[in-house]
Amino acid sequence: MVSPIKTVAVLGGTGNLGPFIVNELVSAGFTVTGVTREGSTNSTPKYPEGVEIKTLDYSSLDALKEAFTGKDAVVSVVGAPGLGAQKLAVDAALEVGVKRFIPSEFGINTRRVRDKPIGKILTGKIAIVDYLQEKAKENPTFTWTGLTTGLFIDGVFKGYSGINLQDKTAVIVDSGNEKFQASRKAHIGKAVAAILNHPEETANKYIGTASFNISQNELVAIIEELIGEKLSIIHESSADLQKAGEEKLAQGDFRAFVDFLRAHLHGDGAGNALTDAANEILGLPFEDPKEVIRSFLPPA
């Protein structure tokens, strides 16, 4: 039986997602320590009262061990600059008796892209889950959980989605009918807390959650209903996106990720809607897409 988890270190909790995870962990009753990277350009958010902050060198095993000592779980939310530190963080966690490690996944399912072009950009994430699986087999008291959450729907009006409210345009990939997995950042925070509150059910598993599955056409229809105007549709093909991504990657241009991601999520037949959601296990309801989209509409 997996023992209860009460104390949590959040590695890299200052970026795009980290504050949502810290806030939800605190709301769920966990004792949280934020472990920030020395030299990070992110400002430390205003965390809830009682959250301890430790700033350290992620390349120091001793510093990581000190930060993780006495912690039941480590949640990694490191961005690209910190991804290389995750293996050392796993080693530190193992040495001080951490029970659960959640790696920095929180996006597309990296277990499914190992042999795809987009997987070449995600090799660090793929490798760390492989490493966690290996270490959990060697150490029965050490467990891990990987979490795929799909697209962060909070950014629906911030470029990636192809929705431009100022110009009243929407860029649609292929037919626009392919459903994809999408989550609010607050939902992701709740999912992390729920994983740690369900240690037995989530031990040594790669699971998925979502606020909802939705297609680009459904998203556009909701937006049009909410703003009371039609959007002009611009079409692009997933094949062209894939080709553009491969050309960029060949030049060492990692902006290829955006092209690959749009093709991966939205191309006809991609099959990346979440069909085996862990929402029920985690006690998280699916959300109403219209109400979620409404909450992110910029002021008129």
mmCIF file of C-alpha atoms in Angstrom:
data_model
loop_
_atom_site.group_PDB
_atom_site.id
_atom_site.type_symbol
_atom_site.label_atom_id
_atom_site.label_comp_id
_atom_site.label_asym_id
_atom_site.label_seq_id
_atom_site.Cartn_x
_atom_site.Cartn_y
_atom_site.Cartn_z
ATOM 1 C CA MET A 1 0.000 0.000 0.000
ATOM 2 C CA VAL A 2 1.281 3.473 -0.936
ATOM 3 C CA SER A 3 1.529 5.730 2.108
ATOM 4 C CA PRO A 4 -0.229 9.120 2.221
ATOM 5 C CA ILE A 5 1.495 12.183 0.770
ATOM 6 C CA LYS A 6 1.495 15.387 2.801
ATOM 7 C CA THR A 7 4.604 17.426 1.957
ATOM 8 C CA VAL A 8 5.456 18.493 -1.596
ATOM 9 C CA ALA A 9 8.379 20.260 -3.265
ATOM 10 C CA VAL A 10 7.479 22.013 -6.527
ATOM 11 C CA LEU A 11 10.496 22.320 -8.792
ATOM 12 C CA GLY A 12 10.271 25.317 -11.128
ATOM 13 C CA GLY A 13 7.002 26.742 -9.854
ATOM 14 C CA THR A 14 7.494 30.299 -11.158
ATOM 15 C CA GLY A 15 6.650 29.935 -14.842
ATOM 16 C CA ASN A 16 3.546 29.602 -16.954
ATOM 17 C CA LEU A 17 1.947 26.712 -15.052
ATOM 18 C CA GLY A 18 3.733 26.423 -11.713
ATOM 19 C CA PRO A 19 1.728 29.000 -9.735
ATOM 20 C CA PHE A 20 -1.531 27.213 -10.606
ATOM 21 C CA ILE A 21 -0.113 23.931 -9.314
ATOM 22 C CA VAL A 22 1.244 25.509 -6.129
ATOM 23 C CA ASN A 23 -2.082 27.244 -5.422
ATOM 24 C CA GLU A 24 -4.134 24.080 -5.915
ATOM 25 C CA LEU A 25 -1.768 22.005 -3.781
ATOM 26 C CA VAL A 26 -2.089 24.524 -0.950
ATOM 27 C CA SER A 27 -5.885 24.601 -1.369
ATOM 28 C CA ALA A 28 -5.923 20.805 -1.106
ATOM 29 C CA GLY A 29 -4.085 20.947 2.219
ATOM 30 C CA PHE A 30 -0.547 19.984 1.219
ATOM 31 C CA THR A 31 2.501 21.619 2.784
ATOM 32 C CA VAL A 32 4.348 23.101 -0.187
ATOM 33 C CA THR A 33 7.908 24.270 -0.793
ATOM 34 C CA GLY A 34 8.706 26.101 -4.035
ATOM 35 C CA VAL A 35 12.165 25.221 -5.380
ATOM 36 C CA THR A 36 13.239 27.878 -7.871
ATOM 37 C CA ARG A 37 16.252 27.900 -10.166
ATOM 38 C CA GLU A 38 19.181 30.159 -9.351
ATOM 39 C CA GLY A 39 19.482 32.635 -12.205
ATOM 40 C CA SER A 40 15.906 32.178 -13.452
ATOM 41 C CA THR A 41 14.507 35.254 -15.195
ATOM 42 C CA ASN A 42 11.001 34.476 -13.923
ATOM 43 C CA SER A 43 9.852 36.583 -11.002
ATOM 44 C CA THR A 44 8.624 34.636 -7.983
ATOM 45 C CA PRO A 45 4.815 34.823 -7.884
ATOM 46 C CA LYS A 46 2.887 35.828 -4.784
ATOM 47 C CA TYR A 47 2.245 32.378 -3.371
ATOM 48 C CA PRO A 48 -0.305 31.593 -0.669
ATOM 49 C CA GLU A 49 0.784 32.124 2.907
ATOM 50 C CA GLY A 50 2.886 29.284 4.284
ATOM 51 C CA VAL A 51 4.671 28.370 1.036
ATOM 52 C CA GLU A 52 8.415 28.236 1.657
ATOM 53 C CA ILE A 53 10.686 29.320 -1.222
ATOM 54 C CA LYS A 54 14.139 27.874 -1.800
ATOM 55 C CA THR A 55 16.352 29.183 -4.614
ATOM 56 C CA LEU A 56 19.212 26.932 -5.618
ATOM 57 C CA ASP A 57 21.522 25.614 -8.297
ATOM 58 C CA TYR A 58 19.645 22.863 -10.146
ATOM 59 C CA SER A 59 22.975 21.307 -11.153
ATOM 60 C CA SER A 60 23.902 20.638 -7.508
ATOM 61 C CA LEU A 61 22.872 17.204 -6.247
ATOM 62 C CA ASP A 62 23.525 18.258 -2.656
ATOM 63 C CA ALA A 63 21.359 21.376 -2.979
ATOM 64 C CA LEU A 64 18.505 19.356 -4.465
ATOM 65 C CA LYS A 65 18.814 16.711 -1.749
ATOM 66 C CA GLU A 66 18.629 19.392 0.932
ATOM 67 C CA ALA A 67 15.524 20.902 -0.692
ATOM 68 C CA PHE A 68 13.805 17.499 -1.012
ATOM 69 C CA THR A 69 14.654 16.156 2.437
ATOM 70 C CA GLY A 70 11.482 15.487 4.397
ATOM 71 C CA LYS A 71 9.272 15.772 1.315
ATOM 72 C CA ASP A 72 6.854 13.020 0.347
ATOM 73 C CA ALA A 73 6.592 14.139 -3.282
ATOM 74 C CA VAL A 74 8.357 16.250 -5.885
ATOM 75 C CA VAL A 75 6.384 17.883 -8.688
ATOM 76 C CA SER A 76 8.554 19.148 -11.537
ATOM 77 C CA VAL A 77 7.161 22.055 -13.552
ATOM 78 C CA VAL A 78 10.475 23.106 -15.062
ATOM 79 C CA GLY A 79 10.476 24.763 -18.461
ATOM 80 C CA ALA A 80 12.980 24.217 -21.253
ATOM 81 C CA PRO A 81 15.982 25.735 -19.378
ATOM 82 C CA GLY A 82 15.464 23.346 -16.468
ATOM 83 C CA LEU A 83 14.533 20.120 -18.266
ATOM 84 C CA GLY A 84 18.107 18.869 -18.175
ATOM 85 C CA ALA A 85 18.045 19.016 -14.372
ATOM 86 C CA GLN A 86 15.208 16.526 -13.993
ATOM 87 C CA LYS A 87 17.424 13.413 -14.014
ATOM 88 C CA LEU A 88 19.541 14.850 -11.197
ATOM 89 C CA ALA A 89 16.337 15.809 -9.372
ATOM 90 C CA VAL A 90 15.124 12.205 -9.625
ATOM 91 C CA ASP A 91 18.449 11.002 -8.229
ATOM 92 C CA ALA A 92 18.216 13.493 -5.362
ATOM 93 C CA ALA A 93 14.633 12.472 -4.626
ATOM 94 C CA LEU A 94 15.616 8.811 -4.505
ATOM 95 C CA GLU A 95 18.523 9.454 -2.158
ATOM 96 C CA VAL A 96 16.388 11.266 0.439
ATOM 97 C CA GLY A 97 13.387 8.913 0.340
ATOM 98 C CA VAL A 98 10.834 10.875 -1.708
ATOM 99 C CA LYS A 99 7.814 8.634 -2.402
ATOM 100 C CA ARG A 100 6.395 10.175 -5.604
ATOM 101 C CA PHE A 101 7.894 12.119 -8.511
ATOM 102 C CA ILE A 102 5.716 13.868 -11.089
ATOM 103 C CA PRO A 103 7.839 14.963 -14.083
ATOM 104 C CA SER A 104 7.281 18.060 -16.191
ATOM 105 C CA GLU A 105 4.904 16.666 -18.828
ATOM 106 C CA PHE A 106 1.626 18.689 -18.754
ATOM 107 C CA GLY A 107 1.063 18.848 -22.498
ATOM 108 C CA ILE A 108 0.798 16.295 -25.273
ATOM 109 C CA ASN A 109 1.283 12.606 -24.504
ATOM 110 C CA THR A 110 5.034 12.158 -24.984
ATOM 111 C CA ARG A 111 4.657 8.372 -24.787
ATOM 112 C CA ARG A 112 3.090 8.505 -28.244
ATOM 113 C CA VAL A 113 5.616 10.665 -30.103
ATOM 114 C CA ARG A 114 8.924 8.884 -29.565
ATOM 115 C CA ASP A 115 9.308 8.034 -33.283
ATOM 116 C CA LYS A 116 7.706 11.195 -34.704
ATOM 117 C CA PRO A 117 9.457 14.428 -35.734
ATOM 118 C CA ILE A 118 7.913 16.291 -32.802
ATOM 119 C CA GLY A 119 9.478 13.665 -30.559
ATOM 120 C CA LYS A 120 12.950 14.903 -31.553
ATOM 121 C CA ILE A 121 12.157 18.146 -29.721
ATOM 122 C CA LEU A 122 10.730 16.294 -26.718
ATOM 123 C CA THR A 123 13.580 13.829 -26.182
ATOM 124 C CA GLY A 124 14.280 15.183 -22.691
ATOM 125 C CA LYS A 125 10.700 14.575 -21.561
ATOM 126 C CA ILE A 126 10.592 11.139 -23.141
ATOM 127 C CA ALA A 127 13.894 10.155 -21.516
ATOM 128 C CA ILE A 128 12.911 11.245 -18.002
ATOM 129 C CA VAL A 129 9.776 9.078 -17.972
ATOM 130 C CA ASP A 130 11.889 6.153 -19.192
ATOM 131 C CA TYR A 131 14.302 6.870 -16.337
ATOM 132 C CA LEU A 132 11.502 7.064 -13.772
ATOM 133 C CA GLN A 133 10.141 3.706 -14.925
ATOM 134 C CA GLU A 134 13.610 2.183 -14.537
ATOM 135 C CA LYS A 135 14.173 3.654 -11.060
ATOM 136 C CA ALA A 136 10.724 2.645 -9.795
ATOM 137 C CA LYS A 137 11.443 -0.975 -10.764
ATOM 138 C CA GLU A 138 14.710 -0.831 -8.841
ATOM 139 C CA ASN A 139 13.216 0.935 -5.798
ATOM 140 C CA PRO A 140 9.787 -0.381 -4.687
ATOM 141 C CA THR A 141 9.175 2.550 -2.306
ATOM 142 C CA PHE A 142 9.703 5.105 -5.090
ATOM 143 C CA THR A 143 6.823 5.838 -7.482
ATOM 144 C CA TRP A 144 6.046 8.248 -10.306
ATOM 145 C CA THR A 145 3.077 9.587 -12.249
ATOM 146 C CA GLY A 146 3.160 11.152 -15.708
ATOM 147 C CA LEU A 147 0.307 13.496 -16.636
ATOM 148 C CA THR A 148 -0.753 14.521 -20.126
ATOM 149 C CA THR A 149 -3.161 17.475 -20.213
ATOM 150 C CA GLY A 150 -3.220 18.509 -23.859
ATOM 151 C CA LEU A 151 -3.357 22.117 -25.012
ATOM 152 C CA PHE A 152 -3.482 24.839 -22.348
ATOM 153 C CA ILE A 153 -6.831 26.352 -23.305
ATOM 154 C CA ASP A 154 -5.999 29.494 -21.295
ATOM 155 C CA GLY A 155 -3.993 30.637 -24.339
ATOM 156 C CA VAL A 156 -6.879 30.326 -26.773
ATOM 157 C CA PHE A 157 -6.670 34.031 -27.705
ATOM 158 C CA LYS A 158 -2.894 34.385 -27.489
ATOM 159 C CA GLY A 159 -1.579 33.271 -30.859
ATOM 160 C CA TYR A 160 -1.069 29.521 -30.949
ATOM 161 C CA SER A 161 -4.724 28.659 -31.550
ATOM 162 C CA GLY A 162 -4.912 30.673 -34.759
ATOM 163 C CA ILE A 163 -7.798 32.738 -33.367
ATOM 164 C CA ASN A 164 -7.353 36.481 -33.890
ATOM 165 C CA LEU A 165 -10.212 38.462 -32.385
ATOM 166 C CA GLN A 166 -8.814 41.805 -33.520
ATOM 167 C CA ASP A 167 -8.811 40.747 -37.173
ATOM 168 C CA LYS A 168 -11.806 38.418 -36.699
ATOM 169 C CA THR A 169 -9.940 35.515 -38.303
ATOM 170 C CA ALA A 170 -9.351 31.862 -37.489
ATOM 171 C CA VAL A 171 -6.680 29.614 -39.027
ATOM 172 C CA ILE A 172 -8.029 26.070 -39.366
ATOM 173 C CA VAL A 173 -5.897 22.974 -39.996
ATOM 174 C CA ASP A 174 -7.298 20.515 -42.580
ATOM 175 C CA SER A 175 -11.076 20.080 -42.101
ATOM 176 C CA GLY A 176 -11.096 21.504 -38.558
ATOM 177 C CA ASN A 177 -13.110 18.506 -37.351
ATOM 178 C CA GLU A 178 -10.348 16.666 -35.476
ATOM 179 C CA LYS A 179 -10.961 16.760 -31.731
ATOM 180 C CA PHE A 180 -8.068 17.509 -29.395
ATOM 181 C CA GLN A 181 -7.448 17.398 -25.647
ATOM 182 C CA ALA A 182 -7.537 20.761 -23.820
ATOM 183 C CA SER A 183 -7.187 21.793 -20.163
ATOM 184 C CA ARG A 184 -7.353 24.954 -18.087
ATOM 185 C CA LYS A 185 -4.214 25.551 -16.032
ATOM 186 C CA ALA A 186 -6.337 25.588 -12.874
ATOM 187 C CA HIS A 187 -7.712 22.172 -13.874
ATOM 188 C CA ILE A 188 -4.133 20.906 -14.264
ATOM 189 C CA GLY A 189 -3.312 22.174 -10.777
ATOM 190 C CA LYS A 190 -6.321 20.328 -9.383
ATOM 191 C CA ALA A 191 -5.262 17.185 -11.253
ATOM 192 C CA VAL A 192 -1.790 17.262 -9.683
ATOM 193 C CA ALA A 193 -3.301 17.648 -6.209
ATOM 194 C CA ALA A 194 -5.732 14.804 -6.955
ATOM 195 C CA ILE A 195 -2.892 12.518 -8.084
ATOM 196 C CA LEU A 196 -1.164 13.041 -4.746
ATOM 197 C CA ASN A 197 -4.462 12.477 -2.926
ATOM 198 C CA HIS A 198 -4.884 9.173 -4.817
ATOM 199 C CA PRO A 199 -1.365 7.717 -4.511
ATOM 200 C CA GLU A 200 -2.422 4.077 -4.826
ATOM 201 C CA GLU A 201 -4.529 4.518 -7.963
ATOM 202 C CA THR A 202 -1.946 6.677 -9.746
ATOM 203 C CA ALA A 203 1.339 4.981 -8.815
ATOM 204 C CA ASN A 204 3.715 4.236 -11.693
ATOM 205 C CA LYS A 205 1.232 5.239 -14.372
ATOM 206 C CA TYR A 206 1.102 7.683 -17.247
ATOM 207 C CA ILE A 207 -2.399 9.145 -17.155
ATOM 208 C CA GLY A 208 -4.384 11.835 -18.938
ATOM 209 C CA THR A 209 -6.871 14.473 -17.947
ATOM 210 C CA ALA A 210 -8.693 17.272 -19.747
ATOM 211 C CA SER A 211 -11.179 20.017 -19.173
ATOM 212 C CA PHE A 212 -12.738 18.782 -22.424
ATOM 213 C CA ASN A 213 -12.101 17.494 -25.939
ATOM 214 C CA ILE A 214 -12.986 19.949 -28.705
ATOM 215 C CA SER A 215 -12.410 20.482 -32.435
ATOM 216 C CA GLN A 216 -11.258 23.715 -34.069
ATOM 217 C CA ASN A 217 -14.633 24.086 -35.763
ATOM 218 C CA GLU A 218 -16.447 23.663 -32.453
ATOM 219 C CA LEU A 219 -14.115 26.212 -30.870
ATOM 220 C CA VAL A 220 -14.794 28.738 -33.628
ATOM 221 C CA ALA A 221 -18.561 28.187 -33.355
ATOM 222 C CA ILE A 222 -18.453 28.890 -29.600
ATOM 223 C CA ILE A 223 -16.387 32.031 -30.096
ATOM 224 C CA GLU A 224 -18.695 33.304 -32.821
ATOM 225 C CA GLU A 225 -21.699 32.745 -30.552
ATOM 226 C CA LEU A 226 -20.030 34.543 -27.651
ATOM 227 C CA ILE A 227 -18.874 37.598 -29.627
ATOM 228 C CA GLY A 228 -21.919 37.755 -31.896
ATOM 229 C CA GLU A 229 -19.793 37.922 -35.061
ATOM 230 C CA LYS A 230 -18.510 35.562 -37.730
ATOM 231 C CA LEU A 231 -14.795 34.858 -38.097
ATOM 232 C CA SER A 232 -13.111 34.705 -41.500
ATOM 233 C CA ILE A 233 -11.617 31.231 -41.944
ATOM 234 C CA ILE A 234 -8.117 30.674 -43.313
ATOM 235 C CA HIS A 235 -7.179 27.073 -44.088
ATOM 236 C CA GLU A 236 -3.771 25.428 -43.805
ATOM 237 C CA SER A 237 -2.803 21.799 -44.264
ATOM 238 C CA SER A 238 -1.206 19.557 -41.683
ATOM 239 C CA ALA A 239 1.127 18.248 -44.407
ATOM 240 C CA ASP A 240 2.431 21.771 -45.042
ATOM 241 C CA LEU A 241 2.864 22.350 -41.306
ATOM 242 C CA GLN A 242 4.768 19.086 -40.950
ATOM 243 C CA LYS A 243 7.035 19.999 -43.886
ATOM 244 C CA ALA A 244 7.672 23.486 -42.517
ATOM 245 C CA GLY A 245 8.520 22.021 -39.117
ATOM 246 C CA GLU A 246 10.965 19.529 -40.589
ATOM 247 C CA GLU A 247 12.697 22.272 -42.592
ATOM 248 C CA LYS A 248 13.061 24.456 -39.489
ATOM 249 C CA LEU A 249 14.295 21.566 -37.366
ATOM 250 C CA ALA A 250 16.918 20.696 -39.990
ATOM 251 C CA GLN A 251 18.253 24.236 -39.522
ATOM 252 C CA GLY A 252 18.280 23.879 -35.742
ATOM 253 C CA ASP A 253 15.261 26.180 -35.423
ATOM 254 C CA PHE A 254 13.170 24.821 -32.551
ATOM 255 C CA ARG A 255 10.256 27.058 -33.497
ATOM 256 C CA ALA A 256 9.473 23.968 -35.534
ATOM 257 C CA PHE A 257 7.662 22.768 -32.424
ATOM 258 C CA VAL A 258 4.673 25.050 -33.099
ATOM 259 C CA ASP A 259 4.273 23.696 -36.646
ATOM 260 C CA PHE A 260 4.606 20.113 -35.438
ATOM 261 C CA LEU A 261 2.188 20.723 -32.583
ATOM 262 C CA ARG A 262 -0.541 22.206 -34.792
ATOM 263 C CA ALA A 263 -0.268 19.250 -37.162
ATOM 264 C CA HIS A 264 -0.137 16.774 -34.264
ATOM 265 C CA LEU A 265 -3.261 18.104 -32.571
ATOM 266 C CA HIS A 266 -5.419 19.248 -35.467
ATOM 267 C CA GLY A 267 -4.518 17.220 -38.557
ATOM 268 C CA ASP A 268 -7.305 15.021 -39.883
ATOM 269 C CA GLY A 269 -6.958 11.523 -38.441
ATOM 270 C CA ALA A 270 -4.446 12.595 -35.770
ATOM 271 C CA GLY A 271 -6.444 10.770 -33.093
ATOM 272 C CA ASN A 272 -5.191 12.825 -30.167
ATOM 273 C CA ALA A 273 -8.456 13.467 -28.368
ATOM 274 C CA LEU A 274 -8.347 12.002 -24.865
ATOM 275 C CA THR A 275 -10.298 8.739 -24.843
ATOM 276 C CA ASP A 276 -9.074 7.231 -21.575
ATOM 277 C CA ALA A 277 -9.308 10.204 -19.236
ATOM 278 C CA ALA A 278 -8.445 9.737 -15.571
ATOM 279 C CA ASN A 279 -10.935 12.456 -14.589
ATOM 280 C CA GLU A 280 -13.179 9.991 -12.769
ATOM 281 C CA ILE A 281 -10.283 8.451 -10.811
ATOM 282 C CA LEU A 282 -9.102 11.942 -9.880
ATOM 283 C CA GLY A 283 -12.591 13.152 -8.996
ATOM 284 C CA LEU A 284 -12.465 15.927 -11.589
ATOM 285 C CA PRO A 285 -15.535 16.693 -13.707
ATOM 286 C CA PHE A 286 -15.263 17.653 -17.345
ATOM 287 C CA GLU A 287 -15.996 21.330 -17.926
ATOM 288 C CA ASP A 288 -18.385 23.219 -20.199
ATOM 289 C CA PRO A 289 -16.297 24.489 -23.147
ATOM 290 C CA LYS A 290 -18.492 27.539 -23.670
ATOM 291 C CA GLU A 291 -18.146 28.714 -20.072
ATOM 292 C CA VAL A 292 -14.388 28.106 -20.107
ATOM 293 C CA ILE A 293 -13.942 30.034 -23.377
ATOM 294 C CA ARG A 294 -16.183 32.815 -22.062
ATOM 295 C CA SER A 295 -13.884 33.203 -19.032
ATOM 296 C CA PHE A 296 -10.890 33.874 -21.309
ATOM 297 C CA LEU A 297 -12.561 36.395 -23.620
ATOM 298 C CA PRO A 298 -10.667 39.693 -23.437
ATOM 299 C CA PRO A 299 -12.695 42.728 -22.311
ATOM 300 C CA ALA A 300 -14.766 44.198 -25.110
#
